[in-house]
Amino acid sequence: MSRIIVFCGPPGAGKGTQAQKVSEEYGLKHLSTGEMLRAEIASGSELGQQVDALLKQGNLVPDEMVLEMIRGCVTQAECSVCGERKVCERGVVLDGFPRTLEQAKALDEMLARNDSKIEHVISLEVAEDVLIERIEQRIRESGDAIRSDDSEEVLKNRVRVYQEQTAPILPYYEEQGLLRRIDGMQPIDDVTKAIGTVLGKVKVA
Ligand code: AMP
């Protein structure tokens, strides 16, 4: 696998948008654990119902569950997630994973077993008051398409969960020299440009 790019940032930082752009521009597979979990919920499975309850509260799902979901893709084993093995081989953009130190360490081990490693960890940084305003705006604008984990109470819990459980992965990656902090409060196109500067100009056709 050529490139493994990790996106992290608090809810509302725009990581989904930016991860999607990077995956299109560089020809990498976009893997969003949040989307995979929402697909599980939509399938109506029993597991989906348990996942739904956690997402509705803004809490994380257990580490082992997400590790199982992405294991196939990042190890180039038979991919049970998307079936697009060719795209995965070029590399992946991990959006919303890892979200705990345990997940980060497990990912490193998985990659090391395959002689692979993370190339960059892009951290989109946004001040907390700006985050809350962004999500409130998303709620106002989205009408009946509001995500069940977008209510203000849940959002505040998600920000807290981010600070307590996810933010500790930043120093972990900083120590490894992988962390690239990007100001996520800039206009979207400027954030995209800043990410492009980190990733370089070589794009996969
Ligand atoms: P996202 O779409 O990335 O904002 O994720 C939506 C929700 O899915 C999160 O608030 C968590 O409840 C859950 N989730 C997504 N990724 C993970 C992960 N790596 N570990 C645990 N829970 C996750």
Coordinates of C-alpha atoms and ligand atoms in Angstrom, one line a residue:
M1 CA 0.0 0.0 0.0
S2 CA 1.5 3.3 -1.0
R3 CA -0.1 6.0 1.1
I4 CA -1.9 6.0 4.4
I5 CA -3.3 9.3 5.4
V6 CA -5.1 9.8 8.6
F7 CA -7.6 12.7 9.2
C8 CA -8.5 13.7 12.6
G9 CA -10.3 16.6 14.2
P10 CA -13.3 17.3 16.4
P11 CA -16.9 17.0 15.1
G12 CA -17.7 19.8 12.7
A13 CA -14.0 20.4 11.8
G14 CA -14.7 19.4 8.2
K15 CA -12.6 16.2 8.1
G16 CA -15.2 14.3 6.1
T17 CA -15.3 17.0 3.4
Q18 CA -11.5 17.3 3.2
A19 CA -10.9 13.5 3.3
Q20 CA -13.3 13.1 0.4
K21 CA -11.4 15.7 -1.6
V22 CA -8.1 14.1 -0.9
S23 CA -9.3 10.7 -1.9
E24 CA -10.6 12.0 -5.2
E25 CA -7.6 14.1 -6.0
Y26 CA -5.0 11.4 -5.1
G27 CA -7.0 8.4 -6.1
L28 CA -7.0 6.9 -2.6
K29 CA -9.8 4.9 -1.0
H30 CA -11.9 7.1 1.5
L31 CA -12.6 5.0 4.6
S32 CA -15.0 6.7 7.0
T33 CA -15.7 4.6 10.1
G34 CA -18.7 6.9 10.8
E35 CA -20.2 6.1 7.4
M36 CA -19.5 2.4 7.8
L37 CA -21.3 2.5 11.2
R38 CA -24.3 4.4 9.8
A39 CA -24.5 1.8 7.0
E40 CA -24.6 -0.9 9.7
I41 CA -27.5 1.0 11.4
A42 CA -29.3 1.3 8.1
S43 CA -29.1 -2.4 7.5
G44 CA -31.3 -2.9 10.5
S45 CA -29.1 -5.6 12.0
E46 CA -29.0 -6.3 15.7
L47 CA -25.4 -5.0 15.8
G48 CA -26.7 -1.9 14.0
Q49 CA -29.3 -1.3 16.8
Q50 CA -26.5 -1.4 19.4
V51 CA -24.4 1.0 17.3
D52 CA -27.4 3.3 16.9
A53 CA -27.8 3.7 20.6
L54 CA -24.2 4.7 21.0
L55 CA -24.1 7.1 18.1
K56 CA -27.3 8.8 19.3
Q57 CA -25.6 9.7 22.5
G58 CA -22.5 10.8 20.8
N59 CA -20.4 8.1 22.4
L60 CA -17.7 6.0 20.7
V61 CA -18.4 2.4 19.7
P62 CA -16.0 -0.2 21.2
D63 CA -12.5 -0.2 19.8
E64 CA -12.6 -3.9 18.7
M65 CA -15.7 -3.2 16.5
V66 CA -14.0 -0.5 14.4
L67 CA -10.8 -2.4 14.3
E68 CA -12.6 -5.3 12.8
M69 CA -14.2 -3.0 10.2
I70 CA -11.0 -1.5 8.8
R71 CA -8.6 -4.5 9.3
G72 CA -9.2 -6.0 5.8
C73 CA -8.7 -2.7 4.0
V74 CA -5.5 -1.5 5.6
T75 CA -3.9 -5.0 5.6
Q76 CA -4.8 -5.6 1.9
A77 CA -6.4 -8.8 3.1
E78 CA -9.7 -9.7 1.4
C79 CA -11.6 -6.5 1.8
S80 CA -15.0 -7.1 3.4
V81 CA -15.8 -3.5 3.6
C82 CA -15.9 -2.1 0.0
G83 CA -14.7 -4.9 -2.3
E84 CA -12.6 -2.3 -4.2
R85 CA -9.3 -3.9 -3.5
K86 CA -7.5 -2.2 -6.4
V87 CA -8.3 1.3 -5.0
C88 CA -7.2 0.2 -1.5
E89 CA -3.9 -0.9 -2.8
R90 CA -3.0 2.6 -3.9
G91 CA -3.6 3.8 -0.4
V92 CA -6.4 4.9 2.0
V93 CA -7.6 8.1 3.6
L94 CA -8.7 7.2 7.1
D95 CA -11.5 9.6 8.2
G96 CA -12.5 9.4 11.8
F97 CA -10.2 6.5 12.6
P98 CA -8.3 6.1 14.9
R99 CA -10.3 7.8 17.6
T100 CA -8.6 6.4 20.7
L101 CA -5.0 5.7 21.7
E102 CA -5.8 2.0 21.7
Q103 CA -7.0 2.2 18.1
A104 CA -3.9 4.2 17.1
K105 CA -1.6 1.5 18.6
A106 CA -3.6 -1.3 17.0
L107 CA -3.4 0.4 13.6
D108 CA 0.4 0.8 13.9
E109 CA 0.7 -2.9 14.7
M110 CA -1.6 -3.9 11.8
L111 CA 0.4 -1.8 9.4
A112 CA 3.8 -2.9 10.7
R113 CA 2.8 -6.5 10.1
N114 CA 2.4 -5.5 6.5
D115 CA 5.6 -3.5 6.2
S116 CA 3.5 -0.4 5.9
K117 CA 3.1 2.8 7.9
I118 CA 1.2 6.0 8.2
E119 CA 2.5 8.8 6.0
H120 CA 0.7 11.8 7.5
V121 CA -1.7 12.5 10.3
I122 CA -3.7 15.6 9.3
S123 CA -5.2 17.3 12.3
L124 CA -7.9 19.9 11.5
E125 CA -7.9 22.3 14.4
V126 CA -10.9 24.4 15.2
A127 CA -11.7 26.5 18.3
E128 CA -14.6 25.0 20.4
D129 CA -16.9 28.0 20.1
V130 CA -16.5 28.0 16.3
L131 CA -17.3 24.2 16.3
I132 CA -20.6 24.7 18.2
E133 CA -21.6 27.5 15.8
R134 CA -20.8 25.4 12.7
I135 CA -23.0 22.5 14.0
E136 CA -25.8 24.8 15.0
Q137 CA -25.7 26.2 11.5
R138 CA -25.7 22.6 10.0
I139 CA -28.8 21.9 12.1
R140 CA -30.6 25.1 11.0
E141 CA -29.8 24.5 7.3
S142 CA -30.4 20.8 7.1
G143 CA -34.2 20.8 7.7
D144 CA -35.4 17.2 8.0
A145 CA -32.0 15.8 7.1
I146 CA -30.6 16.3 10.5
R147 CA -28.3 13.5 11.6
S148 CA -29.5 11.9 14.8
D149 CA -26.1 12.7 16.4
D150 CA -26.4 16.4 15.5
S151 CA -28.6 17.7 18.3
E152 CA -26.9 20.3 20.5
E153 CA -26.7 18.1 23.6
V154 CA -25.2 15.2 21.7
L155 CA -22.8 17.5 19.9
K156 CA -21.5 18.9 23.1
N157 CA -20.9 15.3 24.3
R158 CA -19.1 14.5 21.0
V159 CA -16.8 17.5 21.5
R160 CA -16.1 16.3 25.1
V161 CA -15.5 12.7 23.9
Y162 CA -13.1 14.1 21.3
Q163 CA -11.2 16.0 23.9
E164 CA -11.0 13.1 26.4
Q165 CA -10.6 10.1 24.2
T166 CA -9.4 11.2 20.8
A167 CA -7.1 14.2 21.5
P168 CA -4.6 12.0 23.3
I169 CA -3.6 10.5 19.9
L170 CA -2.2 13.8 18.8
P171 CA 0.9 13.8 21.0
Y172 CA 1.3 10.1 20.2
Y173 CA 1.6 11.0 16.5
E174 CA 3.6 14.2 17.2
E175 CA 6.3 12.1 18.9
Q176 CA 6.5 10.0 15.7
G177 CA 6.9 13.1 13.6
L178 CA 3.7 12.4 11.7
L179 CA 1.4 15.1 12.9
R180 CA 0.5 18.0 10.5
R181 CA -1.6 20.6 12.2
I182 CA -3.9 22.5 9.8
D183 CA -6.0 25.6 10.7
G184 CA -9.5 24.3 10.1
M185 CA -11.0 27.7 10.6
Q186 CA -9.8 29.0 7.2
P187 CA -12.2 29.0 4.2
I188 CA -12.7 25.4 2.9
D189 CA -10.5 26.0 -0.2
D190 CA -7.7 27.3 1.8
V191 CA -7.8 24.3 4.1
T192 CA -7.7 22.1 1.0
K193 CA -4.7 24.0 -0.3
A194 CA -2.9 23.7 3.0
I195 CA -3.5 19.9 3.0
G196 CA -2.2 19.8 -0.7
T197 CA 1.0 21.4 0.4
V198 CA 1.5 18.7 3.0
L199 CA 0.7 15.8 0.6
G200 CA 2.7 17.1 -2.3
K201 CA 1.8 17.4 -5.9
V202 CA 2.2 13.8 -7.0
K203 CA -1.3 12.6 -7.7
V204 CA -2.4 9.2 -8.8
A205 CA -4.2 9.2 -12.2
Ligands
AMP1 P1 -18.2 10.6 12.2 O1 -19.0 10.4 11.0 O2 -16.7 10.3 11.9 O3 -18.3 11.9 12.9 O4 -18.6 9.4 13.3 C1 -19.9 9.4 13.8 C2 -19.9 8.6 15.1 O5 -19.5 7.2 14.8 C3 -19.0 9.0 16.2 O6 -19.6 10.0 17.0 C4 -18.8 7.7 17.0 O7 -20.0 7.4 17.7 C5 -18.8 6.7 15.9 N1 -17.4 6.4 15.4 C6 -16.9 6.7 14.2 N2 -15.6 6.4 14.1 C7 -15.3 5.8 15.3 C8 -14.1 5.2 15.8 N3 -13.0 5.2 15.1 N4 -14.2 4.7 17.1 C9 -15.3 4.7 17.8 N5 -16.5 5.2 17.3 C10 -16.5 5.8 16.1

